[in-house]
CSV table of C-alpha atoms and ligand atoms in Angstrom, one decimal:
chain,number,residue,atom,x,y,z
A,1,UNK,CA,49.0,-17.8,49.4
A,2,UNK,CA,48.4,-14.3,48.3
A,3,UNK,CA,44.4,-13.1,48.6
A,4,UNK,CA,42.6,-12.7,45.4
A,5,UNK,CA,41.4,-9.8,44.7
A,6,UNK,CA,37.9,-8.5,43.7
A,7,UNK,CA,39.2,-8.3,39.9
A,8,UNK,CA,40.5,-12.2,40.8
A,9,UNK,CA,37.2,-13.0,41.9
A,10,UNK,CA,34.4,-11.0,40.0
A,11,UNK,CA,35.6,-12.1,36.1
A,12,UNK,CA,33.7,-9.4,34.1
A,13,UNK,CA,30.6,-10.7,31.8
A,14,UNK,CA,32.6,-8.6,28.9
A,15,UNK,CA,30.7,-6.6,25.8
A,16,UNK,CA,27.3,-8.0,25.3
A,17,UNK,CA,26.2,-8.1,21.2
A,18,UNK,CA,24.0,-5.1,22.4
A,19,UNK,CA,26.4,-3.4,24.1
A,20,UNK,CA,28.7,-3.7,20.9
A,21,UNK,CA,26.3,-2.7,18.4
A,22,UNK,CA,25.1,0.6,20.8
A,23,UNK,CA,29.1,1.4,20.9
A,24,UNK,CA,29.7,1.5,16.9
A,25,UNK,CA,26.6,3.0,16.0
A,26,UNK,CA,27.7,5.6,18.1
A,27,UNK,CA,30.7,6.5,15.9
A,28,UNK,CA,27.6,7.0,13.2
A,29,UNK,CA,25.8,10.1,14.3
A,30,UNK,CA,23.5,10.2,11.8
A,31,UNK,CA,22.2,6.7,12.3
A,32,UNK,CA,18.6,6.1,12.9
A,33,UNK,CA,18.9,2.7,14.6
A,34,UNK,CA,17.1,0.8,12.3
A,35,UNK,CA,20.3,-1.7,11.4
A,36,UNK,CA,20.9,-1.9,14.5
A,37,UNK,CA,17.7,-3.0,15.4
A,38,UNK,CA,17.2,-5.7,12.9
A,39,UNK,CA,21.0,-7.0,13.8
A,40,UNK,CA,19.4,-7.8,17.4
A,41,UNK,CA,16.5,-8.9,15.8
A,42,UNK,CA,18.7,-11.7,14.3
A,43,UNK,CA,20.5,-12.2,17.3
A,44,UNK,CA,17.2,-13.1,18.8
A,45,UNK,CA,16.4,-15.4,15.8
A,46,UNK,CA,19.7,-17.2,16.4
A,47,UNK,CA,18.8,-17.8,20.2
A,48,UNK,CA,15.5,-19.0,19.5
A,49,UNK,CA,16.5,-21.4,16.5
A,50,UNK,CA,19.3,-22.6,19.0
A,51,UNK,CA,17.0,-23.4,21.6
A,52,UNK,CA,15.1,-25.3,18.5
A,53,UNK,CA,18.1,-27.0,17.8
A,54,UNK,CA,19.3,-28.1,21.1
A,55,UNK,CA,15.8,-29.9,21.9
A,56,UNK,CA,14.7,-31.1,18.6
A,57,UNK,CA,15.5,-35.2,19.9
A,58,UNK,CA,13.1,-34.3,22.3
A,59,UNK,CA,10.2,-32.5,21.1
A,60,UNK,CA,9.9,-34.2,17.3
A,61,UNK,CA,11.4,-31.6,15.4
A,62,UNK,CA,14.1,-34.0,14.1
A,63,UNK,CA,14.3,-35.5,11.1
A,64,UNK,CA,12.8,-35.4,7.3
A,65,UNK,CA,9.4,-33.1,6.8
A,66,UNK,CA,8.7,-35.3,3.4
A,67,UNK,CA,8.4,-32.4,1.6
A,68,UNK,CA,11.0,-30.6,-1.2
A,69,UNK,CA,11.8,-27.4,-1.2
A,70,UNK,CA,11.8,-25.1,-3.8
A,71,UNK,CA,15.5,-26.4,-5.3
A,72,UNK,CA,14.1,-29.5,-5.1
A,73,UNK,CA,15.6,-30.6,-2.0
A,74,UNK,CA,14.8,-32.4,0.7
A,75,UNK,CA,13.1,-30.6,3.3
A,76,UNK,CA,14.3,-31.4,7.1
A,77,UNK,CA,11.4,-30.1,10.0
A,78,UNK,CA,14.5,-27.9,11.8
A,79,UNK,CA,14.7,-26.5,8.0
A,80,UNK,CA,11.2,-25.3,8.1
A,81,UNK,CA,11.3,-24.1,12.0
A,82,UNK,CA,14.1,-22.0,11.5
A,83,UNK,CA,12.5,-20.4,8.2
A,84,UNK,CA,9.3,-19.6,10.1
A,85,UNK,CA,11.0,-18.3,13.7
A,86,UNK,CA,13.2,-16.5,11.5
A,87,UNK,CA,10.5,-14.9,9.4
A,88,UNK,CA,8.3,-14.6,13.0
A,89,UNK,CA,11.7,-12.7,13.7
A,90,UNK,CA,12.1,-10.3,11.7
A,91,UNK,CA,8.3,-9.6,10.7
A,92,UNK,CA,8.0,-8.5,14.4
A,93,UNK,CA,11.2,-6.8,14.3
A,94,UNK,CA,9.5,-4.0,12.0
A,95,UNK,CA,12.9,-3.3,10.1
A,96,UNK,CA,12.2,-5.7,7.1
A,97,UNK,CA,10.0,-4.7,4.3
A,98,UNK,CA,10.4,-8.4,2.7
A,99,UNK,CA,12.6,-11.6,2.8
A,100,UNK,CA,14.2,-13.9,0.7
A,101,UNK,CA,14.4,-17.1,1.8
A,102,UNK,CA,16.4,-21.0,0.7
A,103,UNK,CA,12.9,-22.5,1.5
A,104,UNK,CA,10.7,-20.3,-0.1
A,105,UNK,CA,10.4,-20.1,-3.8
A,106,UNK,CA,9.4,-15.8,-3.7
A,107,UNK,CA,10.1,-12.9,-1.5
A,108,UNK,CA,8.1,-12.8,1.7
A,109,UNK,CA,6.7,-9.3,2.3
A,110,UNK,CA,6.4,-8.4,6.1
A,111,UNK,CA,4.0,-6.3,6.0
A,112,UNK,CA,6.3,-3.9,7.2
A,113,UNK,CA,6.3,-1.4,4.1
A,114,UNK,CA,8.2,1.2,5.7
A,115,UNK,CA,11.0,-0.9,6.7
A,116,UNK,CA,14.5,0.3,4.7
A,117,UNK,CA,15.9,-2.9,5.0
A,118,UNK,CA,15.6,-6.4,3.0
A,119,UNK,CA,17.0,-9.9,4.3
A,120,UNK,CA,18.7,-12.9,1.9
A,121,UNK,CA,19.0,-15.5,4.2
A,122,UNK,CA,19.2,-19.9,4.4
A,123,UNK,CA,17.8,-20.3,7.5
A,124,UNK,CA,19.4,-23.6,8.2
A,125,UNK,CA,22.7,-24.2,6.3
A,126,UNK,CA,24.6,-27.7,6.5
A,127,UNK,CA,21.2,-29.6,6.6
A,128,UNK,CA,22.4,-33.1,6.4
A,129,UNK,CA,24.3,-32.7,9.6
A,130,UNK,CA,21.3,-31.8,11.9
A,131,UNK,CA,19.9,-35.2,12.8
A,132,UNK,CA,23.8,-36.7,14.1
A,133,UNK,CA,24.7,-33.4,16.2
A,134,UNK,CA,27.0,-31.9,13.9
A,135,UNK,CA,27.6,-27.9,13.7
A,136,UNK,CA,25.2,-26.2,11.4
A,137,UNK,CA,24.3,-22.8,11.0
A,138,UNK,CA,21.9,-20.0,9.6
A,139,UNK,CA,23.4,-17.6,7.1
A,140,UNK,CA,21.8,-13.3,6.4
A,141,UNK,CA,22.6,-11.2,4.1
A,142,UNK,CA,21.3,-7.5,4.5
A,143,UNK,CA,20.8,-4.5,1.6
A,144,UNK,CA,19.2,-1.0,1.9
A,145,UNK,CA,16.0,-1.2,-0.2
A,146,UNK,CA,16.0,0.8,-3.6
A,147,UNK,CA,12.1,0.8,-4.2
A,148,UNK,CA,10.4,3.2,-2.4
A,149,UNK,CA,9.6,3.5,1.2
A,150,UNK,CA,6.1,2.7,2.4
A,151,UNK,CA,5.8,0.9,-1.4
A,152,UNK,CA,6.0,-2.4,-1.7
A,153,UNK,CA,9.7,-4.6,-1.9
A,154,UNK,CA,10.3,-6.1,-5.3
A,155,UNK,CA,13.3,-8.3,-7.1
A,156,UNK,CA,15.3,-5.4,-7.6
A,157,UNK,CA,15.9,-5.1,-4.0
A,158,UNK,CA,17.5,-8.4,-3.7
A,159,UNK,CA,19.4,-8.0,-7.2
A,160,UNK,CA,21.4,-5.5,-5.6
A,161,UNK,CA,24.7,-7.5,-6.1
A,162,UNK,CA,26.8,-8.4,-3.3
A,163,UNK,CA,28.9,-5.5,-2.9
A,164,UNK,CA,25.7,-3.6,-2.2
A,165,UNK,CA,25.1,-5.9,1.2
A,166,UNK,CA,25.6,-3.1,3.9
A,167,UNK,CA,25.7,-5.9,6.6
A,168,UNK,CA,26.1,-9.9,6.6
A,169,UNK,CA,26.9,-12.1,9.0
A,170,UNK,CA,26.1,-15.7,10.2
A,171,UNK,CA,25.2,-18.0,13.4
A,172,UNK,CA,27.1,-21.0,14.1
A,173,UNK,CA,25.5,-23.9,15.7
A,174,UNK,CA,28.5,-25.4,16.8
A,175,UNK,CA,30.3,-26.9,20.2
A,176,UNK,CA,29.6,-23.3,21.2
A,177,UNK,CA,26.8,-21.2,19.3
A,178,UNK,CA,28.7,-18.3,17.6
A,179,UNK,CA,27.3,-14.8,15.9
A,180,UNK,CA,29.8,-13.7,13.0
A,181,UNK,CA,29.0,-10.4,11.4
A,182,UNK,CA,30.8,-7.4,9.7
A,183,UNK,CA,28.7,-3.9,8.6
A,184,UNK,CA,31.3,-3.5,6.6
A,185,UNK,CA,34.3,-1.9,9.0
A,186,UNK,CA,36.0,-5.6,10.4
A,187,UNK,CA,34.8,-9.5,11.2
A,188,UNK,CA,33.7,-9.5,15.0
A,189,UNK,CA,32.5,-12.6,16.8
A,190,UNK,CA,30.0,-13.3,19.5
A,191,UNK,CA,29.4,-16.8,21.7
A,192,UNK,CA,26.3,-17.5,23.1
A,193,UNK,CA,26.6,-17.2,26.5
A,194,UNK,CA,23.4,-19.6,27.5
A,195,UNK,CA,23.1,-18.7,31.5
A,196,UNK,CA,23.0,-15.3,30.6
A,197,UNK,CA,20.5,-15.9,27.4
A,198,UNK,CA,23.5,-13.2,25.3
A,199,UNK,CA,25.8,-13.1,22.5
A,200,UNK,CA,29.0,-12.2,24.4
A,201,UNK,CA,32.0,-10.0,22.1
A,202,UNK,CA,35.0,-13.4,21.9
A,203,UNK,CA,36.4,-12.4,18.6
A,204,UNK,CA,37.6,-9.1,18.6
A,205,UNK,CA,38.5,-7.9,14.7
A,206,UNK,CA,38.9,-11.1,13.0
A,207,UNK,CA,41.5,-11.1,10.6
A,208,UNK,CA,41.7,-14.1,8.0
A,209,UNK,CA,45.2,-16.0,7.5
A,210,UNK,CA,46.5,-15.0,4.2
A,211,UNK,CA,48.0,-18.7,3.9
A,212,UNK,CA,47.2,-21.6,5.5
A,213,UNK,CA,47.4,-25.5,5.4
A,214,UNK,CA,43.8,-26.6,5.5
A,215,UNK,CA,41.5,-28.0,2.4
A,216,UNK,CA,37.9,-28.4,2.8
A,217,UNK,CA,36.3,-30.0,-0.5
A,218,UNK,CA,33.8,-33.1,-1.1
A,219,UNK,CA,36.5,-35.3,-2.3
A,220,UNK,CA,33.3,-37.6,-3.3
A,221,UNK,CA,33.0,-35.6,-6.2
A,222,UNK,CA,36.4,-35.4,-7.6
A,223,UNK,CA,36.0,-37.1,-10.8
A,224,UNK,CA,33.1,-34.6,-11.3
A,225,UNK,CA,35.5,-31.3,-10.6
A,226,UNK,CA,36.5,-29.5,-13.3
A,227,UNK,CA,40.4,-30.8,-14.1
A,228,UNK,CA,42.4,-27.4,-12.4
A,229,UNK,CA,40.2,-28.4,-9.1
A,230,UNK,CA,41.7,-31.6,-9.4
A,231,UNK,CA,44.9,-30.1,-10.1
A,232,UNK,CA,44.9,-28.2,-7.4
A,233,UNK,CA,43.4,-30.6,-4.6
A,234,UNK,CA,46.2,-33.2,-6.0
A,235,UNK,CA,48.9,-30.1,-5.2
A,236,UNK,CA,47.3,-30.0,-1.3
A,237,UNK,CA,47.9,-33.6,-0.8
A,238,UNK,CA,51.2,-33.3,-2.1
A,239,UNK,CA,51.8,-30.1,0.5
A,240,UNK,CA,50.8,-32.0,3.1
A,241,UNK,CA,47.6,-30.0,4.2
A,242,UNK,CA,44.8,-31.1,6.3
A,243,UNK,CA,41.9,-32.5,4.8
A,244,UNK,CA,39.1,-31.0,7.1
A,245,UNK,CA,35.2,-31.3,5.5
A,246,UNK,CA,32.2,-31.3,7.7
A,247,UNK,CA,29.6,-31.0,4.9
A,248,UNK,CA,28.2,-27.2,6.7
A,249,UNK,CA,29.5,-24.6,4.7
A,250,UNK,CA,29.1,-22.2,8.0
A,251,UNK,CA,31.5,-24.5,9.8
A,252,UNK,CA,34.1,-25.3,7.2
A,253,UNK,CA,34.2,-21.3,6.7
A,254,UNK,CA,34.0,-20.3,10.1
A,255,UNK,CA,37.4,-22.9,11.1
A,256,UNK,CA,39.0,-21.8,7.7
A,257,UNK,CA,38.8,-18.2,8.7
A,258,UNK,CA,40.2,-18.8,11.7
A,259,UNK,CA,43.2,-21.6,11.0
A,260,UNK,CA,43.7,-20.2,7.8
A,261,UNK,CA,42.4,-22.5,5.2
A,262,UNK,CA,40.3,-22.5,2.0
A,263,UNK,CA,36.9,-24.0,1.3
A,264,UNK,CA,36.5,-25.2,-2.5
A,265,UNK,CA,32.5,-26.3,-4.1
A,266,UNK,CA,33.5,-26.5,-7.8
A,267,UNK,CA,30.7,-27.1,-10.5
A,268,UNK,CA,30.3,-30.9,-11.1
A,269,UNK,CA,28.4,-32.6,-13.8
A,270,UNK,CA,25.4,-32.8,-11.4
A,271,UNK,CA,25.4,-29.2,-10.7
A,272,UNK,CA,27.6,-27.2,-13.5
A,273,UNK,CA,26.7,-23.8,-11.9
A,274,UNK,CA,28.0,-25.1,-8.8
A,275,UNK,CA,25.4,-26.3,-5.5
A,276,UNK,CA,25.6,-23.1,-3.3
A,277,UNK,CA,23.3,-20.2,-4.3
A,278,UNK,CA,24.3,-16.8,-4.6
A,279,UNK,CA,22.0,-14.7,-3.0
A,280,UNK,CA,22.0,-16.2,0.4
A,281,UNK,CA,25.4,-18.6,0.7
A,282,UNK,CA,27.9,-17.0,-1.4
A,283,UNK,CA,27.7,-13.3,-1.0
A,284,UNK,CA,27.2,-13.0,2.5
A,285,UNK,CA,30.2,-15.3,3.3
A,286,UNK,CA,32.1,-13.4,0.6
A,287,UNK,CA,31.3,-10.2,2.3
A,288,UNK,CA,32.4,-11.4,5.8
A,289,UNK,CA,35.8,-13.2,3.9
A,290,UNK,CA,36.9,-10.2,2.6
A,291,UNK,CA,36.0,-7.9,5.8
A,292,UNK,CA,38.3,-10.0,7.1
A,293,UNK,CA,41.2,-10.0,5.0
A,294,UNK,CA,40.5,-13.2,2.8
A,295,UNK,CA,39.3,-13.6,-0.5
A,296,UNK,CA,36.1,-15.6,-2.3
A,297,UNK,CA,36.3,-16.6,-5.4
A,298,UNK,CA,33.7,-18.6,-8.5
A,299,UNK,CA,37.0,-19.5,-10.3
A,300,UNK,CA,37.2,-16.2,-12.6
A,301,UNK,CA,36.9,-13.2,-10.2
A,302,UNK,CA,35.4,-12.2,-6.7
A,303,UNK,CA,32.2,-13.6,-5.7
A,304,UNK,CA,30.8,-10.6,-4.8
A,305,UNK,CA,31.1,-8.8,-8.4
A,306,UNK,CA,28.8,-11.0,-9.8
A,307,UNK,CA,26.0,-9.8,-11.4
A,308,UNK,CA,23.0,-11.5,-10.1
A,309,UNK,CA,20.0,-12.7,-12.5
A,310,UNK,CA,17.9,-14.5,-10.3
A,311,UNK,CA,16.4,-15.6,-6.3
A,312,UNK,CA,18.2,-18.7,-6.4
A,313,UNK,CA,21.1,-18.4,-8.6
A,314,UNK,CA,24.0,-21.2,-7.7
A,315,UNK,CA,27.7,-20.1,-8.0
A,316,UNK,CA,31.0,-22.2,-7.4
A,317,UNK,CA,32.9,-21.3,-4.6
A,318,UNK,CA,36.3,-20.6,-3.5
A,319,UNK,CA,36.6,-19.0,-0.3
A,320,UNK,CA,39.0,-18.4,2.2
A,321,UNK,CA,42.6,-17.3,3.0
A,322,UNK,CA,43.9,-15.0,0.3
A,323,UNK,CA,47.2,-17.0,-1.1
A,324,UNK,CA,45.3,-19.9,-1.3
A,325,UNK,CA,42.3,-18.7,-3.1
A,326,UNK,CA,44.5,-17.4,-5.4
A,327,UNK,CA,46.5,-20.5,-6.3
A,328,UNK,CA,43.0,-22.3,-7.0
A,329,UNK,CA,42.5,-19.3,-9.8
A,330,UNK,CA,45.7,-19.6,-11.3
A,331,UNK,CA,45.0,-23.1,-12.3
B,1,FBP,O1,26.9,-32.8,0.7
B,1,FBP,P1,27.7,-31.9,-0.2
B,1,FBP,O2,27.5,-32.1,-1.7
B,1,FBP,O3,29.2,-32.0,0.1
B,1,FBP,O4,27.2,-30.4,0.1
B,1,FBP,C1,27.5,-29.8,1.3
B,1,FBP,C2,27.1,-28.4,1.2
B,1,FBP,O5,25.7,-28.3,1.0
B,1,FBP,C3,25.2,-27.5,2.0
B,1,FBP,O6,24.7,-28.3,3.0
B,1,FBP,C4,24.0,-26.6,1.4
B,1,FBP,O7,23.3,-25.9,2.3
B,1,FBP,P2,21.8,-26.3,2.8
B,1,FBP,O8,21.9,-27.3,3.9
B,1,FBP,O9,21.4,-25.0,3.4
B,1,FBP,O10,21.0,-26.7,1.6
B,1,FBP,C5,26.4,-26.6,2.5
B,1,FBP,O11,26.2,-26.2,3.8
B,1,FBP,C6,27.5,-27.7,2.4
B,1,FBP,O12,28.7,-27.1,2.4
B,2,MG,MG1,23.1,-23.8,3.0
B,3,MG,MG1,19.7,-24.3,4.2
């Protein structure tokens, strides 16, 4: 038998999340750091909220709060733990002048006036999955504040619009945990490595399918979709696809973007303006679809050139591999 080598035997760690982030801001010499810093800052959210996560059975953090949030939903205790280690997160971090958050009804200044950056984010996404172990997630968005530095943050910060998001990205609670971001220049991936307590580099440049055979809707609601959603769920059935719905929008993306597939949440006659909100589940998953060569979609035109109006604004979706997308639109 041949004798391994040192190579053989010493399997490198690979590109740490830090690592990564050092090497691109690099190929921006005028960069201050500040991104940078409040990207690890999330990272470090993610790792705490996963630790959260993975012991909640065990330390009563499972199950409803009996309270509503500001949509009127109800509020789940991992729901509210997230929020806060998230806001512990990023108030710390010193990059964020303010937050805007699924479980809060207003901004939440940091403190941290001189901070350039502001966060949209849903803490916990997929929240009727947590209690029977089934992949959920946590969801950022990330502008450049337009209000003056060292001034407080105010609406118009978060009513950018989404092609003004300089950086988005989510973390995937999942069969592994996952980091998905893009600044803008490609989709790269990260999995929690947990020995090592790091986000390691697994998903190089991710590039979205433009076609694939994979439909994830609420088929619960299809008397409720508006008729070319039933039209076109009706045409996947009769292409064979696979139905694939876990109920978290992070995880039906996240497969979607990699199988090639598309992820539909029409307006119904309980929600007309659709069930996911703008700010903090549409755009940044918009951002991150077309970063990656995919497309997103509210039935009329891309997600991301609409013009937002309010904090928690709700949108109908369409999101996923280009061709597909498309064929929704066309009716
Ligand atoms: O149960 P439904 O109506 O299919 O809705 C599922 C959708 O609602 C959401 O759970 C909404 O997110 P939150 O859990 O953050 O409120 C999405 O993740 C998911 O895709
Ligand atoms: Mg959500
Ligand atoms: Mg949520």
């Amino acid at each position: 038998m041949a004798t391994k080598t040192v190579q053989d035997l010493v399997v490198p760690v690979g590109v740490t999340l830090d690592r990564f982030i050092m090497h691109s801001q690099s190929a921006f010499p005028y960069a201050t750091g500040e991104l940078s810093q409040l990207l690890r800052d999330i990272a470090l959210a993610g790792k705490i909220i996963n630790r959260e996560i993975n012991r909640a059975g065990l330390i009563d953090i499972a199950g409803e709060n009996g309270t509503e949030n500001v949509q009127g939903e109800n509020q789940q205790k991992l729901d509210i733990v997230a929020n806060v280690r998230f806001i512990r997160a990023l108030k710390n971090g010193g990059e964020v002048c303010a937050i805007l958050s699924e479980e809060e009804e207003d901004i939440i200044h940091t403190g941290n006036n001189h901070g350039k950056y502001v966060v949209a984010m849903d803490p916990l996404d997929g929240s009727s999955n947590i209690d029977v172990n089934v992949s959920i997630g946590s969801i950022f968005s990330i502008y450049r504040r337009v209000t003056p530095i060292n001034g407080p943050a105010s609406i118009e910060d978060f009513l950018q619009g989404g092609r003004k998001q300089v950086a988005a990205g989510y973390i995937l609670y999942g069969s592994s945990t996952m980091l998905v971001y893009s600044t803008g220049d490609g989709v790269n991936g990260f999995t929690f490595d947990q020995s090592l307590g790091e986000f390691i580099l697994s998903h190089k440049n991710i590039g979205t399918p433009a076609e694939g055979r994979i439909y994830s809707v609420n088929e619960g609601h299809y008397h409720s979709y508006p008729k070319f959603v039933q039209q076109y769920v009706a045409q996947c059935k009769s292409r064979n696809f696979s139905a694939r719905y876990i109920g978290s929008l992070v995880g039906d993306f996240h497969r979607n973007m990699l199988k090639g597939g598309i992820y539909l949440y029409p307006s119904t006659k309980k929600d007309p303006k659709g069930k996911l909100r703008l700010l903090y589940e549409c755009y940044p998953l918009a951002f991150i679809a077309e970063k990656s060569g995919g497309k997103a979609s509210d039935g009329f035109g891309s997600i991301l050139d609409i013009v937002p109006e309010s904090f928690h604004q709700r949108s109908p979706l369409y999101i996923g591999s280009a061709g597909l997308v498309d064929d929704v639109i066309k009716g």
